[in-house]
Amino acid sequence: MTAGGGHQVRLRVNGVTREAQVEPRATLAELLRTDLGLTGTHVGCEHGVCGVCTVVVDGRATRSCLMLAVQADGTEVTTVEGLTGVDGDLHPIQEAFAAEHGLQCGYCTPGILMALHALLAEDPGAGEDEIREVLGGQLCRCTGYQSILRSALCAAADVRAAAAEGER
Amino acid sequence: MKPASFDYAAPGSVAEAVALLDHPDRETTVLAGGQSLLPMMAMRLARPELVVDLGRIPDLAGISERDGALVFGAMTTKGAVERSELVRRRQPLLHAATRLIGHPQIRSRGTVGGSMAHADPAAEYPAVALVTDGWMRARGPRGERTIPAADFFVAALTTALAEDELLVEVGIPVLPVGTGWAFTELARRHGDFAMAGTALTVRLDPEGCFSDVRVVVFGVGSAPARVTAAEEVLRGERPGPALHRRAGDVVRDAIRNPLADIHASGDYRRHLAGVLTERGLADGVARATTRTDVS
Ligand SMILES: Cc1cc2nc3c(=O)[nH]c(=O)nc-3n(C[C@H](O)[C@H](O)[C@H](O)COP(=O)(O)OP(=O)(O)OC[C@H]3O[C@@H](n4cnc5c(N)ncnc54)[C@H](O)[C@@H]3O)c2cc1C
Ligand code: FES
Ligand code: FES
């Protein structure tokens, strides 16, 4: 419990157990980016408003700038790097964003993908209302959101189709 | 935008947490969901020396029904409240208010206890606690006590909790069958803190007149407030647009020192509170039934 002293944390990130020594004030975003080298998770406002740092923690979309690394000890985290398959195949959500031009500069994209991933994993039947609500918590400075919404609706349809395929 | 250094403790029980708080010479802060505290620490508006994380205490989260109230462990997340079938059925006003708090990405970690203890003037939960006659259960070095919501919210970011007390439970009475309700607010963007809002409950007598009505406004003053003057105007009267407008006017006049910032002037907030009262009354009456055989 020493100031600035190292706390050992152990968590699963994208299916792999990772360990690190962190200061109490380090956020999960910092742990992911600096200690674990997973820079796909972006950081913008660092106070919860913009959403670019959103990752999935124990199945729920979470601001990684508003969670201390020590709080993440023992959790299961998925970042944008974990969306892509081992062979580099894009996830259906990523495919949809590419197909429907859901990004311009791409700075906001990792957070948006992860927020949608959490939504669609919990509720593959999520419709436009649910999608709009989630997107309401993610800022984009480029697209004007219409292409993001289109991409998200397309992603939802693909995820639903994949789920139906899996059930067969 | 990084918090200053601090020490960190994650006690395994409420007793241990209370013991950690019991050091007047050390600036100690409790960490719940972190969705208000961590932004304040990032902006260095808060610089605690010790952060006591409640996240590792078992049994501090959960929803149950007890003595006519829904009881929430302080660490119950708003996401859990939102998903709770029990809440949706027994306390639809709370369910509706929950969906107006930030975004799903914030509700996943933000807690019920955190919203009450933080006491933002524009927060939804304190208004719900006040309009439903809810209560807070606190534990400190001198034992436990129950604080009615009416005595809990003292001013902006100020509650009746002592420095060394922990909020452990929040009780929100269930909404009796037949009681109408409304929760209205206006924010600049979906998920933002409201510029003004109202929480109402409405009961009608067999003739269809207001028998019991409670009006709470929030986001306009330093803490949510009941407006009994408006309730008196309504009681015994038949609902209708003219009466609801009169009640809205009374609410507007009752607000003495409205908050003002770059988003909304005091006069605008006062105006909104009146309009939202009017709208809320229409919603509340529509949801109320005149059945008196059920409770
Ligand atoms: C982008 C964004 C939008 C938001 N929008 C809204 C909104 O529209 N409406 C709204 O109401 N809120 C909003 N919030 C705030 C959010 O609801 C917070 O979760 C809530 O205010 C605090 O709960 P918490 O669990 O996160 O507490 P924390 O941030 O961990 O703590 C907040 C304060 O309460 C104290 N505290 C917490 N738990 C206890 C306890 N059990 N006993 C004693 N003290 C305790 C802490 O010491 C701290 O001072 C928003 C936040 C963000 C980041
Ligand atoms: S960096 Fe986390 S929400 Fe903006
Ligand atoms: S694509 Fe540039 S911020 Fe969204």
Coordinates of C-alpha atoms and ligand atoms in Angstrom, one line a residue:
Chain A
M1 CA 0.0 0.0 0.0
T2 CA 2.9 2.4 -0.7
A3 CA 2.3 5.6 -2.6
G4 CA 3.2 5.1 -6.3
G5 CA 4.3 1.6 -5.3
G6 CA 3.7 -1.4 -7.5
H7 CA 0.6 -3.4 -7.2
Q8 CA 0.7 -6.8 -9.0
V9 CA -2.3 -7.3 -11.2
R10 CA -3.3 -10.3 -13.2
L11 CA -6.0 -10.3 -15.8
R12 CA -7.1 -12.0 -19.0
V13 CA -6.8 -9.7 -22.0
N14 CA -8.1 -11.0 -25.3
G15 CA -8.0 -14.6 -23.9
V16 CA -4.4 -14.4 -22.7
T17 CA -3.4 -14.1 -19.0
R18 CA -1.3 -11.0 -18.5
E19 CA 0.5 -9.7 -15.4
A20 CA 1.9 -6.3 -14.6
Q21 CA 3.1 -4.1 -11.8
V22 CA 1.0 -0.9 -11.7
E23 CA 0.8 2.3 -9.7
P24 CA -2.6 2.7 -8.0
R25 CA -3.3 5.8 -10.1
A26 CA -2.7 4.0 -13.4
T27 CA -5.9 3.5 -15.3
L28 CA -6.9 0.4 -17.2
A29 CA -6.3 2.4 -20.4
E30 CA -2.7 3.1 -19.3
L31 CA -2.1 -0.5 -18.4
L32 CA -3.4 -1.7 -21.8
R33 CA -1.5 0.8 -23.8
T34 CA 1.7 1.3 -21.9
D35 CA 2.4 -1.9 -20.0
L36 CA 0.8 -4.3 -22.4
G37 CA 1.5 -2.5 -25.7
L38 CA -2.1 -2.7 -26.8
T39 CA -2.3 0.7 -28.4
G40 CA -5.5 -0.1 -30.3
T41 CA -7.4 1.3 -27.3
H42 CA -7.3 5.1 -27.8
V43 CA -7.4 7.8 -25.2
G44 CA -9.1 11.2 -25.6
C45 CA -10.7 13.1 -22.8
E46 CA -9.6 10.9 -20.0
H47 CA -12.7 11.7 -18.0
G48 CA -15.4 9.4 -19.4
V49 CA -17.0 11.7 -21.9
C50 CA -15.7 10.8 -25.4
G51 CA -15.7 7.0 -25.3
V52 CA -12.7 6.3 -27.4
C53 CA -11.1 4.3 -24.6
T54 CA -14.2 1.9 -24.3
V55 CA -13.2 -1.8 -23.9
V56 CA -15.2 -4.8 -22.8
V57 CA -14.7 -5.8 -19.1
D58 CA -16.4 -9.0 -18.0
G59 CA -18.9 -8.7 -20.8
R60 CA -19.8 -5.0 -20.4
A61 CA -18.7 -1.9 -22.3
T62 CA -16.5 0.1 -19.9
R63 CA -14.5 3.3 -20.1
S64 CA -10.9 2.2 -19.6
C65 CA -10.0 5.7 -18.5
L66 CA -12.5 5.5 -15.6
M67 CA -11.3 2.2 -14.2
L68 CA -8.1 1.8 -12.3
A69 CA -5.7 -0.9 -13.4
V70 CA -5.9 -2.3 -9.8
Q71 CA -9.7 -2.6 -10.2
A72 CA -9.2 -4.7 -13.3
D73 CA -7.2 -7.4 -11.4
G74 CA -9.0 -10.7 -12.0
T75 CA -11.2 -9.4 -14.8
E76 CA -11.6 -10.6 -18.4
V77 CA -10.9 -7.7 -20.8
T78 CA -11.5 -7.6 -24.6
T79 CA -9.9 -4.8 -26.6
V80 CA -10.1 -4.0 -30.3
E81 CA -7.1 -6.2 -30.9
G82 CA -9.2 -9.1 -29.7
L83 CA -11.9 -8.6 -32.2
T84 CA -9.7 -9.8 -35.1
G85 CA -9.4 -13.5 -35.5
V86 CA -6.0 -15.3 -34.9
D87 CA -5.6 -15.5 -38.7
G88 CA -6.1 -11.8 -39.1
D89 CA -9.7 -12.1 -40.3
L90 CA -11.8 -9.1 -39.5
H91 CA -14.7 -9.4 -37.1
P92 CA -18.2 -8.9 -38.8
I93 CA -18.4 -5.6 -37.0
Q94 CA -15.1 -4.5 -38.5
E95 CA -16.2 -5.8 -41.9
A96 CA -19.4 -3.7 -41.7
F97 CA -17.5 -0.5 -40.8
A98 CA -15.1 -1.1 -43.8
A99 CA -18.0 -1.8 -46.2
E100 CA -20.2 1.1 -45.0
H101 CA -17.5 3.7 -44.5
G102 CA -18.1 3.9 -40.7
L103 CA -14.8 5.8 -40.2
Q104 CA -12.8 8.6 -41.6
C105 CA -9.8 9.4 -39.4
G106 CA -10.5 6.3 -37.3
Y107 CA -9.6 7.8 -33.9
C108 CA -13.0 7.1 -32.4
T109 CA -13.4 3.7 -34.1
P110 CA -11.9 1.3 -31.5
G111 CA -14.2 2.6 -28.8
I112 CA -17.2 2.4 -31.1
L113 CA -16.4 -1.1 -32.2
M114 CA -16.1 -2.3 -28.6
A115 CA -19.2 -0.6 -27.4
L116 CA -21.2 -2.2 -30.2
H117 CA -19.4 -5.6 -29.6
A118 CA -20.6 -5.6 -26.0
L119 CA -24.2 -4.7 -27.1
L120 CA -24.4 -7.3 -29.8
A121 CA -22.8 -10.0 -27.7
E122 CA -25.4 -9.5 -25.0
D123 CA -28.3 -8.9 -27.3
P124 CA -27.8 -10.1 -30.9
G125 CA -31.4 -8.9 -31.6
A126 CA -30.5 -5.2 -30.7
G127 CA -32.3 -2.9 -33.0
E128 CA -31.8 0.7 -34.1
D129 CA -33.0 2.2 -30.7
E130 CA -30.5 0.2 -28.7
I131 CA -27.7 0.9 -31.2
R132 CA -28.5 4.7 -31.2
E133 CA -28.4 4.7 -27.4
V134 CA -25.0 3.1 -27.3
L135 CA -23.6 5.3 -30.0
G136 CA -24.9 8.3 -28.0
G137 CA -22.0 7.5 -25.6
Q138 CA -19.3 7.6 -28.3
L139 CA -18.1 10.9 -29.8
C140 CA -16.9 11.1 -33.5
R141 CA -15.5 14.4 -34.9
C142 CA -15.5 13.3 -38.5
T143 CA -18.3 11.3 -39.9
G144 CA -21.5 13.0 -38.7
Y145 CA -22.6 9.6 -37.4
Q146 CA -24.8 8.6 -40.3
S147 CA -22.2 6.2 -41.7
I148 CA -21.5 4.9 -38.3
L149 CA -25.2 4.1 -37.7
R150 CA -25.4 2.5 -41.1
S151 CA -22.3 0.4 -40.4
A152 CA -23.7 -0.6 -37.0
L153 CA -27.0 -1.7 -38.4
C154 CA -25.2 -3.7 -41.0
A155 CA -23.0 -5.2 -38.3
A156 CA -26.1 -6.1 -36.2
A157 CA -27.6 -7.9 -39.2
D158 CA -24.4 -9.8 -39.8
V159 CA -24.0 -10.8 -36.2
R160 CA -27.6 -12.0 -36.2
A161 CA -27.1 -14.0 -39.4
A162 CA -23.9 -15.5 -37.9
A163 CA -25.8 -16.4 -34.7
A164 CA -28.6 -18.0 -36.7
E165 CA -26.0 -19.9 -38.7
G166 CA -24.4 -21.1 -35.5
E167 CA -27.7 -22.4 -34.2
R168 CA -28.3 -24.6 -37.2
Chain B
M1 CA -5.4 14.5 -17.0
K2 CA -3.9 12.0 -14.6
P3 CA -4.8 11.6 -11.0
A4 CA -2.2 12.6 -8.4
S5 CA -0.5 9.7 -6.6
F6 CA -2.5 8.0 -3.8
D7 CA -2.4 4.9 -1.7
Y8 CA -4.9 2.2 -2.4
A9 CA -6.7 -0.3 -0.2
A10 CA -9.3 -2.9 -1.2
P11 CA -10.8 -4.1 2.1
G12 CA -12.7 -7.4 2.1
S13 CA -15.5 -6.3 4.5
V14 CA -17.5 -3.3 5.4
A15 CA -16.0 -3.4 8.9
E16 CA -12.5 -3.2 7.5
A17 CA -13.6 -0.4 5.2
V18 CA -15.1 1.6 8.0
A19 CA -11.9 1.2 10.1
L20 CA -9.9 2.6 7.1
L21 CA -12.1 5.7 7.0
D22 CA -11.7 6.3 10.7
H23 CA -8.6 8.4 10.4
P24 CA -9.4 12.1 10.6
D25 CA -5.9 13.2 9.8
R26 CA -5.8 11.4 6.5
E27 CA -7.7 12.5 3.4
T28 CA -9.5 9.3 2.5
T29 CA -12.1 8.7 -0.3
V30 CA -14.3 5.8 -1.0
L31 CA -14.2 4.4 -4.5
A32 CA -17.4 2.8 -5.9
G33 CA -17.9 2.7 -9.7
G34 CA -15.5 5.5 -10.2
Q35 CA -17.6 7.2 -12.8
S36 CA -17.7 10.5 -10.9
L37 CA -14.7 10.2 -8.6
L38 CA -12.1 9.2 -11.2
P39 CA -13.0 12.2 -13.5
M40 CA -12.7 14.5 -10.4
M41 CA -9.3 12.9 -9.6
A42 CA -8.1 13.2 -13.2
M43 CA -9.0 16.9 -13.1
R44 CA -7.4 17.1 -9.7
L45 CA -10.6 18.4 -8.2
A46 CA -10.1 15.6 -5.7
R47 CA -6.7 14.6 -4.4
P48 CA -7.2 11.8 -1.8
E49 CA -4.2 10.4 0.0
L50 CA -5.9 7.0 0.4
V51 CA -8.6 5.5 -1.9
V52 CA -10.7 2.7 -0.3
D53 CA -12.1 0.5 -3.1
L54 CA -15.4 -1.1 -2.2
G55 CA -15.3 -3.3 -5.2
R56 CA -13.8 -6.3 -3.4
I57 CA -16.4 -6.5 -0.6
P58 CA -18.7 -9.4 -1.2
D59 CA -22.5 -8.9 -0.6
L60 CA -22.4 -5.1 -1.1
A61 CA -24.3 -5.5 -4.4
G62 CA -27.7 -7.0 -5.0
I63 CA -31.4 -6.2 -5.3
S64 CA -34.1 -7.6 -3.0
E65 CA -37.6 -6.7 -1.8
R66 CA -38.1 -6.1 1.9
D67 CA -40.9 -4.5 3.8
G68 CA -42.5 -2.9 0.8
A69 CA -39.3 -1.5 -0.6
L70 CA -36.7 -2.5 -3.1
V71 CA -33.4 -2.7 -1.3
F72 CA -30.2 -2.1 -3.3
G73 CA -26.7 -2.9 -2.0
A74 CA -24.7 0.3 -2.4
M75 CA -22.5 -1.3 -5.0
T76 CA -25.3 -2.5 -7.3
T77 CA -24.6 -1.1 -10.7
K78 CA -27.1 1.0 -12.7
G79 CA -26.8 -1.6 -15.4
A80 CA -28.0 -4.2 -13.0
V81 CA -30.9 -2.0 -12.0
E82 CA -31.8 -1.4 -15.6
R83 CA -31.8 -5.1 -16.4
S84 CA -33.8 -6.1 -13.2
E85 CA -37.2 -7.4 -13.9
L86 CA -38.2 -6.8 -10.3
V87 CA -37.4 -3.1 -10.7
R88 CA -39.2 -2.8 -14.0
R89 CA -42.3 -4.4 -12.4
R90 CA -42.3 -3.0 -8.9
Q91 CA -40.7 0.4 -9.4
P92 CA -41.1 1.6 -13.0
L93 CA -40.2 5.1 -12.1
L94 CA -36.8 4.0 -11.0
H95 CA -36.4 2.0 -14.1
A96 CA -37.2 5.0 -16.3
A97 CA -34.9 7.3 -14.4
T98 CA -32.0 4.7 -14.7
R99 CA -32.2 4.8 -18.5
L100 CA -31.6 8.6 -18.4
I101 CA -28.3 8.3 -16.5
G102 CA -25.4 8.8 -18.8
H103 CA -25.0 5.9 -21.3
P104 CA -24.9 2.1 -21.0
Q105 CA -21.1 2.4 -21.0
I106 CA -21.3 4.5 -17.8
R107 CA -24.1 2.5 -16.2
S108 CA -22.0 -0.7 -16.5
R109 CA -19.9 0.5 -13.6
G110 CA -21.6 3.4 -11.9
T111 CA -23.4 2.3 -8.7
V112 CA -26.6 3.2 -6.9
G113 CA -24.7 4.1 -3.7
G114 CA -22.3 6.2 -5.7
S115 CA -25.0 8.4 -7.2
M116 CA -26.6 9.0 -3.8
A117 CA -23.4 9.7 -2.0
H118 CA -22.1 11.9 -4.8
A119 CA -25.4 14.0 -4.8
D120 CA -25.0 15.9 -8.0
P121 CA -27.8 18.4 -8.1
A122 CA -28.8 17.2 -11.5
A123 CA -28.6 13.5 -10.7
E124 CA -31.7 11.4 -11.3
Y125 CA -31.4 8.9 -8.4
P126 CA -31.6 11.4 -5.5
A127 CA -34.8 12.8 -7.1
V128 CA -36.3 9.3 -7.2
A129 CA -35.3 8.6 -3.6
L130 CA -37.0 11.9 -2.5
V131 CA -40.3 11.4 -4.4
T132 CA -40.7 7.8 -3.3
D133 CA -39.7 8.5 0.4
G134 CA -36.6 6.3 0.1
W135 CA -33.9 5.8 2.7
M136 CA -30.2 5.3 3.0
R137 CA -28.5 2.9 5.4
A138 CA -25.2 4.1 6.6
R139 CA -22.5 2.3 8.6
G140 CA -19.8 4.0 10.6
P141 CA -17.6 3.5 13.6
R142 CA -20.6 4.2 15.9
G143 CA -22.8 1.6 14.2
E144 CA -25.6 1.7 11.7
R145 CA -28.3 4.3 11.1
T146 CA -31.1 4.9 8.6
I147 CA -31.4 8.3 7.0
P148 CA -34.6 9.3 5.2
A149 CA -34.0 10.7 1.7
A150 CA -35.7 13.9 2.8
D151 CA -32.8 14.5 5.3
F152 CA -30.0 13.0 3.2
F153 CA -29.4 15.4 0.3
V154 CA -28.2 18.6 2.0
A155 CA -26.7 20.6 -0.9
A156 CA -24.7 20.2 -4.1
L157 CA -22.3 17.2 -3.5
T158 CA -23.1 17.3 0.2
T159 CA -25.1 14.6 2.0
A160 CA -25.9 13.7 5.6
L161 CA -23.2 11.0 5.6
A162 CA -20.3 11.7 8.0
E163 CA -16.7 11.5 6.7
D164 CA -16.2 8.1 8.4
E165 CA -19.6 6.7 7.3
L166 CA -20.2 4.3 4.5
L167 CA -23.4 4.0 2.6
V168 CA -24.3 0.3 2.5
E169 CA -27.9 0.1 1.4
V170 CA -30.5 2.2 -0.5
G171 CA -34.2 1.5 0.0
I172 CA -36.7 2.7 -2.6
P173 CA -40.4 1.8 -1.7
V174 CA -42.2 0.0 -4.4
L175 CA -44.8 1.9 -6.4
P176 CA -48.2 0.8 -5.2
V177 CA -50.5 -0.5 -7.9
G178 CA -52.7 2.3 -9.3
T179 CA -50.1 5.0 -8.6
G180 CA -49.2 7.0 -11.7
W181 CA -45.7 8.3 -12.1
A182 CA -43.6 10.4 -14.4
F183 CA -39.9 11.2 -14.8
T184 CA -39.1 14.0 -17.1
E185 CA -35.9 15.8 -17.9
L186 CA -34.3 18.0 -20.5
A187 CA -30.6 17.6 -21.3
R188 CA -28.6 19.2 -24.1
R189 CA -27.6 15.8 -25.5
H190 CA -28.9 12.3 -24.7
G191 CA -26.9 11.1 -21.6
D192 CA -25.8 14.5 -20.4
F193 CA -26.7 15.7 -17.0
A194 CA -30.2 17.4 -17.0
M195 CA -30.7 21.1 -17.1
A196 CA -33.9 20.5 -15.2
G197 CA -36.1 17.6 -14.4
T198 CA -39.1 16.4 -12.4
A199 CA -40.1 13.2 -10.7
L200 CA -43.8 12.8 -9.8
T201 CA -46.2 10.3 -8.3
V202 CA -49.9 10.6 -8.7
R203 CA -52.9 8.9 -7.0
L204 CA -56.5 9.6 -8.1
D205 CA -59.6 9.1 -6.0
P206 CA -62.6 7.2 -7.3
E207 CA -64.0 10.4 -8.8
G208 CA -60.7 10.8 -10.8
C209 CA -59.5 13.8 -8.8
F210 CA -55.9 14.0 -7.3
S211 CA -55.9 12.4 -3.9
D212 CA -52.2 12.2 -3.4
V213 CA -49.6 13.8 -5.6
R214 CA -45.9 14.4 -5.0
V215 CA -43.7 16.7 -7.1
V216 CA -39.9 16.8 -7.0
V217 CA -37.8 19.0 -9.1
F218 CA -34.0 18.5 -9.7
G219 CA -31.2 20.1 -11.6
V220 CA -32.5 23.6 -10.8
G221 CA -31.4 24.0 -7.1
S222 CA -28.4 22.7 -5.1
A223 CA -30.3 19.6 -4.2
P224 CA -33.6 17.9 -5.4
A225 CA -36.6 19.5 -3.7
R226 CA -40.2 18.6 -3.1
V227 CA -42.6 21.4 -4.1
T228 CA -45.4 21.1 -1.6
A229 CA -47.0 24.3 -2.8
A230 CA -47.7 22.7 -6.2
E231 CA -49.0 19.6 -4.6
E232 CA -51.5 21.6 -2.6
V233 CA -52.8 23.3 -5.7
L234 CA -53.5 19.9 -7.2
R235 CA -54.9 18.0 -4.3
G236 CA -58.7 17.4 -4.5
E237 CA -58.8 18.9 -8.0
R238 CA -59.7 17.3 -11.3
P239 CA -56.7 16.8 -13.6
G240 CA -56.6 18.9 -16.8
P241 CA -54.3 21.2 -18.8
A242 CA -55.3 24.4 -17.1
L243 CA -54.7 23.0 -13.6
H244 CA -51.4 21.4 -14.6
R245 CA -50.3 24.7 -16.0
R246 CA -51.2 26.4 -12.8
A247 CA -49.1 23.8 -10.9
G248 CA -46.2 24.4 -13.3
D249 CA -46.5 28.1 -12.5
V250 CA -46.3 27.4 -8.8
V251 CA -43.2 25.3 -9.3
R252 CA -41.6 28.1 -11.4
D253 CA -42.3 30.6 -8.6
A254 CA -41.2 28.3 -5.9
I255 CA -37.6 28.1 -7.2
R256 CA -35.7 30.9 -5.5
N257 CA -32.0 30.6 -6.4
P258 CA -31.8 28.5 -9.6
L259 CA -28.5 27.1 -10.7
A260 CA -27.0 28.9 -13.7
D261 CA -24.1 28.0 -16.0
I262 CA -23.1 28.3 -19.6
H263 CA -25.6 25.6 -20.6
A264 CA -28.7 27.2 -19.1
S265 CA -29.5 30.4 -17.2
G266 CA -31.4 30.4 -14.0
D267 CA -34.5 31.7 -15.6
Y268 CA -34.4 29.1 -18.3
R269 CA -34.0 26.3 -15.8
R270 CA -36.9 27.7 -13.8
H271 CA -39.0 27.9 -17.0
L272 CA -38.1 24.3 -17.8
A273 CA -39.0 23.0 -14.4
G274 CA -42.5 24.5 -14.9
V275 CA -43.0 23.0 -18.3
L276 CA -41.6 19.6 -17.3
T277 CA -44.0 19.6 -14.3
E278 CA -46.9 20.2 -16.7
R279 CA -45.8 17.4 -19.0
G280 CA -45.1 15.1 -16.1
L281 CA -48.5 15.6 -14.6
A282 CA -50.2 14.7 -17.9
D283 CA -48.0 11.5 -18.1
G284 CA -48.6 10.7 -14.4
V285 CA -52.3 11.0 -14.7
A286 CA -52.4 8.9 -17.8
R287 CA -50.5 6.2 -15.9
A288 CA -52.7 6.4 -12.8
T289 CA -55.8 4.4 -12.4
T290 CA -58.7 5.2 -10.2
R291 CA -58.8 1.7 -8.7
T292 CA -58.9 1.9 -5.0
D293 CA -59.5 -1.8 -4.4
V294 CA -55.8 -2.6 -4.9
S295 CA -52.7 -1.3 -3.1
Ligands
LIG1 C1 -20.1 10.6 -19.3 C2 -20.8 10.6 -18.0 C3 -22.2 10.9 -18.0 C4 -22.8 10.8 -16.8 N1 -24.2 11.2 -16.8 C5 -24.9 11.1 -15.6 C6 -26.2 11.5 -15.6 O1 -26.9 11.8 -16.6 N2 -26.9 11.4 -14.4 C7 -26.2 11.0 -13.2 O2 -26.9 11.0 -12.2 N3 -25.0 10.7 -13.2 C8 -24.2 10.7 -14.4 N4 -22.9 10.4 -14.4 C9 -22.3 10.0 -13.1 C10 -22.5 8.6 -12.8 O3 -23.8 8.3 -12.6 C11 -21.7 8.1 -11.5 O4 -21.7 6.7 -11.6 C12 -22.3 8.5 -10.2 O5 -22.4 9.8 -10.1 C13 -21.3 8.0 -9.1 O6 -21.4 6.6 -8.9 P1 -20.1 5.8 -8.8 O7 -20.5 4.4 -8.4 O8 -19.4 5.9 -10.1 O9 -19.3 6.4 -7.6 P2 -17.8 7.0 -7.5 O10 -17.5 7.8 -8.7 O11 -16.9 5.9 -7.2 O12 -18.0 7.9 -6.2 C14 -18.7 9.1 -6.3 C15 -18.6 9.8 -4.9 O13 -19.4 9.1 -3.9 C16 -18.7 8.5 -2.9 N5 -19.2 7.2 -2.6 C17 -19.5 6.2 -3.5 N6 -20.0 5.1 -2.9 C18 -20.1 5.4 -1.6 C19 -20.5 4.7 -0.5 N7 -21.1 3.4 -0.6 N8 -20.4 5.2 0.7 C20 -19.9 6.5 0.9 N9 -19.5 7.2 -0.1 C21 -19.5 6.7 -1.4 C22 -17.2 8.5 -3.3 O14 -16.3 8.7 -2.3 C23 -17.2 9.8 -4.2 O15 -17.0 10.9 -3.5 C24 -22.2 10.4 -15.5 C25 -20.8 10.1 -15.6 C26 -20.1 10.2 -16.8 C27 -18.7 9.8 -16.8
FES2 S1 -10.7 8.8 -22.9 FE1 -12.1 7.6 -21.8 S2 -14.0 8.4 -22.3 FE2 -12.6 9.8 -23.3
FES3 S1 -13.7 9.0 -37.7 FE1 -12.5 10.6 -36.9 S2 -13.3 10.9 -34.9 FE2 -14.6 9.4 -35.8

